[in-house]
Protein backbone atom coordinates (compact mmCIF):
# COMPACT_ATOMS: atom_id res chain seq x y z
CA MET A 1 5.33 -44.64 26.55
CA MET A 2 8.83 -44.00 27.84
CA LEU A 3 9.38 -40.79 29.77
CA PHE A 4 12.16 -38.39 28.76
CA LYS A 5 14.20 -39.42 31.80
CA ASP A 6 13.84 -43.11 30.91
CA ILE A 7 15.03 -42.49 27.35
CA PHE A 8 18.16 -40.63 28.37
CA ASP A 9 18.89 -42.98 31.29
CA GLU A 10 18.78 -45.89 28.84
CA LEU A 11 21.24 -44.10 26.55
CA LYS A 12 23.76 -43.90 29.40
CA GLU A 13 24.23 -47.68 29.33
CA LEU A 14 26.99 -48.94 27.02
CA ASN A 15 25.57 -51.03 24.17
CA GLU A 16 27.21 -54.17 22.77
CA THR A 17 29.23 -52.23 20.19
CA GLU A 18 30.46 -49.75 22.78
CA LEU A 19 31.46 -52.55 25.18
CA PHE A 20 33.50 -54.17 22.39
CA TYR A 21 35.20 -50.91 21.43
CA LYS A 22 35.88 -50.10 25.09
CA GLN A 23 37.81 -53.38 25.40
CA TYR A 24 39.72 -52.44 22.22
CA TYR A 25 40.41 -48.93 23.58
CA ILE A 26 41.73 -50.28 26.91
CA ALA A 27 43.82 -52.97 25.20
CA LYS A 28 45.42 -50.37 22.95
CA GLN A 29 46.73 -48.48 25.99
CA ASN A 30 49.10 -51.40 26.62
CA PRO A 31 51.27 -51.83 23.50
CA GLN A 32 53.02 -54.91 24.90
CA ASN A 33 49.82 -56.96 25.10
CA PHE A 34 47.89 -55.30 22.29
CA ARG A 35 49.05 -57.76 19.63
CA LYS A 36 47.87 -60.67 21.77
CA TYR A 37 44.50 -58.97 22.12
CA LEU A 38 44.20 -58.59 18.34
CA ILE A 39 45.04 -62.26 17.78
CA SER A 40 42.41 -63.30 20.31
CA LEU A 41 39.57 -61.52 18.52
CA ASP A 42 36.88 -63.60 16.81
CA GLN A 43 36.94 -62.40 13.19
CA LYS A 44 33.52 -63.92 12.45
CA ILE A 45 31.82 -61.95 15.24
CA ILE A 46 33.57 -58.76 14.14
CA TYR A 47 32.37 -59.29 10.56
CA GLU A 48 28.79 -60.13 11.57
CA ASN A 49 28.50 -57.02 13.74
CA LYS A 50 30.25 -54.80 11.18
CA TRP A 51 32.77 -53.68 13.76
CA TRP A 52 35.91 -51.99 12.51
CA ILE A 53 39.41 -52.60 13.86
CA PRO A 54 41.95 -50.40 12.01
CA GLU A 55 44.81 -52.84 12.62
CA LEU A 56 42.87 -55.73 11.05
CA GLN A 57 40.81 -54.10 8.31
CA ASP A 58 42.08 -51.72 5.67
CA SER A 59 38.77 -50.78 4.14
CA PHE A 60 36.15 -48.63 5.82
CA ALA A 61 33.67 -46.09 4.51
CA ARG A 62 35.38 -42.72 4.21
CA TYR A 63 32.54 -40.91 2.48
CA PHE A 64 28.84 -41.08 3.31
CA PRO A 65 26.33 -39.95 0.65
CA GLU A 66 22.85 -38.75 1.50
CA LEU A 67 21.60 -42.21 0.57
CA SER A 68 23.30 -43.52 3.71
CA ILE A 69 20.52 -41.88 5.74
CA GLU A 70 18.52 -44.93 6.73
CA HIS A 71 15.01 -43.89 5.74
CA SER A 72 14.80 -42.16 2.37
CA ARG A 73 11.85 -40.04 3.53
CA ASP A 74 13.75 -38.64 6.52
CA ASN A 75 15.15 -35.14 6.17
CA ILE A 76 16.66 -35.23 9.67
CA LYS A 77 18.12 -38.18 11.55
CA ILE A 78 19.28 -38.46 15.16
CA VAL A 79 22.21 -40.76 15.93
CA ARG A 80 23.88 -41.15 19.30
CA HIS A 81 27.62 -41.35 18.67
CA ASN A 82 29.11 -44.63 19.92
CA ARG A 83 31.53 -44.23 22.81
CA TYR A 84 35.06 -45.63 22.28
CA ASN A 85 34.56 -45.89 18.52
CA PRO A 86 38.02 -45.79 16.82
CA LEU A 87 38.81 -42.49 15.17
CA PHE A 88 38.62 -42.47 11.38
CA PRO A 89 38.73 -39.52 8.95
CA HIS A 90 35.53 -39.23 6.93
CA SER A 91 33.29 -36.78 5.14
CA HIS A 92 29.67 -36.78 4.03
CA ALA A 93 27.21 -35.17 1.64
CA PHE A 94 24.96 -33.88 4.43
CA PHE A 95 25.22 -31.40 7.30
CA GLU A 96 26.16 -32.87 10.66
CA MET A 97 25.18 -31.01 13.80
CA ILE A 98 27.14 -32.42 16.74
CA TYR A 99 25.56 -31.76 20.14
CA VAL A 100 27.20 -32.71 23.44
CA TYR A 101 24.24 -33.54 25.67
CA GLU A 102 26.45 -34.66 28.55
CA GLY A 103 30.18 -34.95 29.08
CA ARG A 104 32.68 -34.19 26.34
CA CYS A 105 34.06 -35.25 22.97
CA GLU A 106 36.99 -34.45 20.71
CA ASN A 107 36.28 -33.34 17.18
CA THR A 108 39.13 -32.84 14.70
CA ILE A 109 38.09 -30.91 11.61
CA GLU A 110 40.55 -30.66 8.73
CA GLY A 111 43.42 -31.16 11.18
CA LYS A 112 42.21 -28.75 13.88
CA LEU A 113 41.29 -30.27 17.27
CA ILE A 114 38.12 -28.91 18.86
CA ASN A 115 37.49 -30.07 22.43
CA MET A 116 33.73 -29.96 22.97
CA GLU A 117 32.00 -29.94 26.35
CA GLN A 118 28.43 -30.29 27.59
CA GLY A 119 26.12 -27.90 25.76
CA ASP A 120 28.49 -27.32 22.83
CA ILE A 121 27.22 -27.49 19.25
CA CYS A 122 29.32 -27.87 16.11
CA ILE A 123 27.76 -27.78 12.64
CA VAL A 124 30.03 -29.48 10.12
CA ALA A 125 29.54 -28.55 6.46
CA PRO A 126 29.14 -31.20 3.75
CA GLU A 127 32.36 -32.50 2.13
CA THR A 128 34.40 -31.60 5.24
CA THR A 129 36.88 -34.19 6.50
CA HIS A 130 36.76 -34.74 10.24
CA THR A 131 37.09 -37.31 13.02
CA MET A 132 35.12 -37.54 16.22
CA GLY A 133 35.79 -39.43 19.43
CA VAL A 134 34.01 -40.04 22.74
CA PHE A 135 36.26 -41.91 25.17
CA ASP A 136 34.49 -42.24 28.51
CA ASP A 137 31.43 -44.05 29.86
CA ASP A 138 29.46 -41.00 30.93
CA SER A 139 29.36 -38.76 27.85
CA ILE A 140 26.31 -38.65 25.58
CA VAL A 141 26.88 -37.03 22.19
CA PHE A 142 24.35 -36.81 19.38
CA ASN A 143 24.86 -36.43 15.65
CA ILE A 144 21.92 -34.57 14.13
CA ILE A 145 22.14 -35.39 10.43
CA ILE A 146 20.41 -33.02 8.02
CA ARG A 147 20.19 -33.44 4.27
CA LYS A 148 21.82 -30.64 2.30
CA SER A 149 18.72 -30.50 0.09
CA THR A 150 16.56 -30.06 3.19
CA PHE A 151 18.07 -26.64 3.86
CA ILE A 152 16.91 -25.35 0.51
CA ASP A 153 13.45 -26.91 0.82
CA LYS A 154 12.74 -26.37 4.51
CA PHE A 155 15.08 -23.88 6.18
CA ILE A 156 16.66 -21.50 3.69
CA ASP A 157 14.05 -18.77 4.33
CA LEU A 158 15.39 -18.40 7.88
CA PHE A 159 18.88 -17.46 6.77
CA ASN A 160 18.23 -14.18 4.99
CA ASP A 161 20.38 -11.73 6.95
CA ASP A 162 24.08 -11.04 7.49
CA THR A 163 24.49 -13.00 10.72
CA ILE A 164 27.37 -15.45 10.86
CA LEU A 165 25.02 -18.45 10.85
CA SER A 166 23.13 -17.18 7.78
CA VAL A 167 26.31 -16.52 5.84
CA PHE A 168 27.72 -19.92 6.83
CA PHE A 169 24.72 -21.79 5.43
CA ASN A 170 24.38 -19.62 2.33
CA GLU A 171 28.02 -20.00 1.39
CA THR A 172 27.87 -23.73 2.01
CA LEU A 173 24.83 -24.12 -0.22
CA PHE A 174 25.63 -21.64 -2.98
CA SER A 175 29.41 -21.21 -3.02
CA ASN A 176 32.49 -23.38 -3.49
CA LYS A 177 34.41 -21.42 -0.84
CA ALA A 178 32.37 -22.38 2.19
CA ASN A 179 33.81 -22.59 5.68
CA SER A 180 34.11 -26.06 7.15
CA TYR A 181 32.31 -25.64 10.46
CA ILE A 182 30.65 -23.30 12.93
CA THR A 183 30.46 -23.70 16.72
CA PHE A 184 28.07 -22.46 19.38
CA SER A 185 27.43 -23.19 23.05
CA ALA A 186 23.99 -23.84 24.51
CA LYS A 187 25.47 -24.45 27.95
CA ASN A 188 23.72 -21.46 29.53
CA ASP A 189 20.64 -21.50 27.31
CA LYS A 190 18.01 -23.74 28.92
CA TYR A 191 15.48 -22.79 26.25
CA LEU A 192 17.67 -24.06 23.39
CA GLN A 193 18.58 -27.14 25.43
CA SER A 194 14.88 -27.95 25.83
CA ILE A 195 14.21 -27.60 22.11
CA LEU A 196 17.12 -29.88 21.26
CA LYS A 197 15.97 -32.41 23.87
CA PHE A 198 12.50 -32.57 22.27
CA LEU A 199 14.13 -32.88 18.83
CA ILE A 200 16.29 -35.79 19.98
CA VAL A 201 13.36 -37.60 21.60
CA GLU A 202 11.29 -37.23 18.41
CA GLY A 203 14.21 -38.70 16.45
CA ILE A 204 14.49 -41.64 18.83
CA ARG A 205 10.79 -42.48 19.21
CA LEU A 206 9.90 -42.06 15.50
CA GLU A 207 6.22 -41.80 16.34
CA LYS A 208 3.52 -40.61 13.95
CA TYR A 209 4.31 -37.18 12.41
CA TYR A 210 7.89 -37.31 13.74
CA ASN A 211 9.30 -35.93 10.48
CA THR A 212 7.16 -32.80 10.60
CA SER A 213 7.74 -32.38 14.32
CA MET A 214 11.52 -32.62 13.90
CA GLU A 215 11.52 -30.02 11.13
CA ILE A 216 9.52 -27.61 13.31
CA LEU A 217 11.79 -28.16 16.32
CA LEU A 218 14.95 -27.71 14.26
CA ARG A 219 13.54 -24.47 12.83
CA ALA A 220 12.92 -23.30 16.39
CA ALA A 221 16.48 -24.23 17.39
CA PHE A 222 17.89 -22.31 14.42
CA CYS A 223 15.79 -19.25 15.34
CA VAL A 224 17.24 -19.23 18.85
CA MET A 225 20.76 -19.65 17.44
CA LEU A 226 20.21 -16.81 14.96
CA ARG A 227 19.30 -14.50 17.85
CA LYS A 228 22.69 -15.24 19.38
CA SER A 229 24.69 -15.51 16.20
CA ASN A 230 27.26 -13.04 17.56
CA GLU A 231 28.26 -15.73 20.09
CA MET A 232 29.22 -18.19 17.35
CA MET A 233 32.72 -19.06 16.23
CA ILE A 234 33.29 -19.90 12.58
CA SER A 235 36.28 -21.58 10.97
CA ASN A 236 38.41 -19.05 9.11
CA THR A 237 39.84 -21.51 6.60
CA HIS A 238 38.26 -20.05 3.50
CA SER A 239 35.95 -17.08 3.52
CA ILE A 240 36.07 -13.42 4.37
CA TYR A 241 32.59 -11.92 4.73
CA THR A 242 32.46 -8.53 3.06
CA PRO A 243 29.20 -6.60 2.49
CA LYS A 244 29.48 -7.34 -1.24
CA VAL A 245 29.80 -11.08 -0.61
CA ILE A 246 26.74 -11.01 1.65
CA GLU A 247 24.78 -9.05 -0.99
CA ILE A 248 25.64 -11.64 -3.66
CA LEU A 249 24.72 -14.54 -1.39
CA LYS A 250 21.35 -12.97 -0.59
CA TYR A 251 20.63 -12.59 -4.31
CA ILE A 252 21.57 -16.22 -4.99
CA GLN A 253 19.39 -17.37 -2.11
CA ALA A 254 16.37 -15.48 -3.42
CA ASN A 255 16.89 -16.56 -7.03
CA PHE A 256 18.69 -19.91 -6.77
CA LYS A 257 16.32 -21.62 -9.23
CA SER A 258 16.99 -19.15 -12.06
CA VAL A 259 20.28 -17.39 -11.32
CA THR A 260 23.06 -17.57 -13.97
CA LEU A 261 26.76 -16.67 -13.94
CA ASP A 262 26.09 -13.88 -16.46
CA VAL A 263 23.64 -12.22 -14.08
CA LEU A 264 26.07 -12.46 -11.15
CA ALA A 265 28.85 -10.97 -13.24
């Protein structure tokens, strides 16, 4: 069995896809020779590996449904974001929790650039257009993908107060005026860092009972974040949280299976 240190040390090495995209990234810094680089590329290898070069291929997935989560039984999936991957605007049907384990990344959400550093967390709401880039060898950034339906089935009971995190999730799930993202830093919180580290390892190993274990660990992470909800920053693109709005959201949360527009009115 691999030790935690072995797992994360292995992730520091650039994989084949990252090595290819690093060459592309470096070549693009020199406009005079970039065209020659593009001509030299082996199209067959690019196609077989499903690599994407914006200058050569027009089509690329811009929207990812929940079905794009590899295993249909998984409610949560851990993906390490490829370094040097070309930026492309996209959105998805699920929540994406971006966690900078080491280094930094740039995350542009609906046109706003967010520079993230080690320990930073950004939860991106479903249907939100964003791009994300990691452009150095040393950064390790994880995408924690969570089904939208999972929040209702597994986590919604946690978000029953008027904290920023609770309102963010409730509006996203039960309103059409949800904010696009919320950010938080775990840089000085070793406890939360440890929980997220266990969560990531469970998502990488995929050993027996990993699904249940990941749900428990994510619940624990959310509990710690709820305690420090006043330290969060939320996008102010849509919503203003008044006591009346919070009261309505709490009612919808408690009665989402039977609530009607007539009752809300």
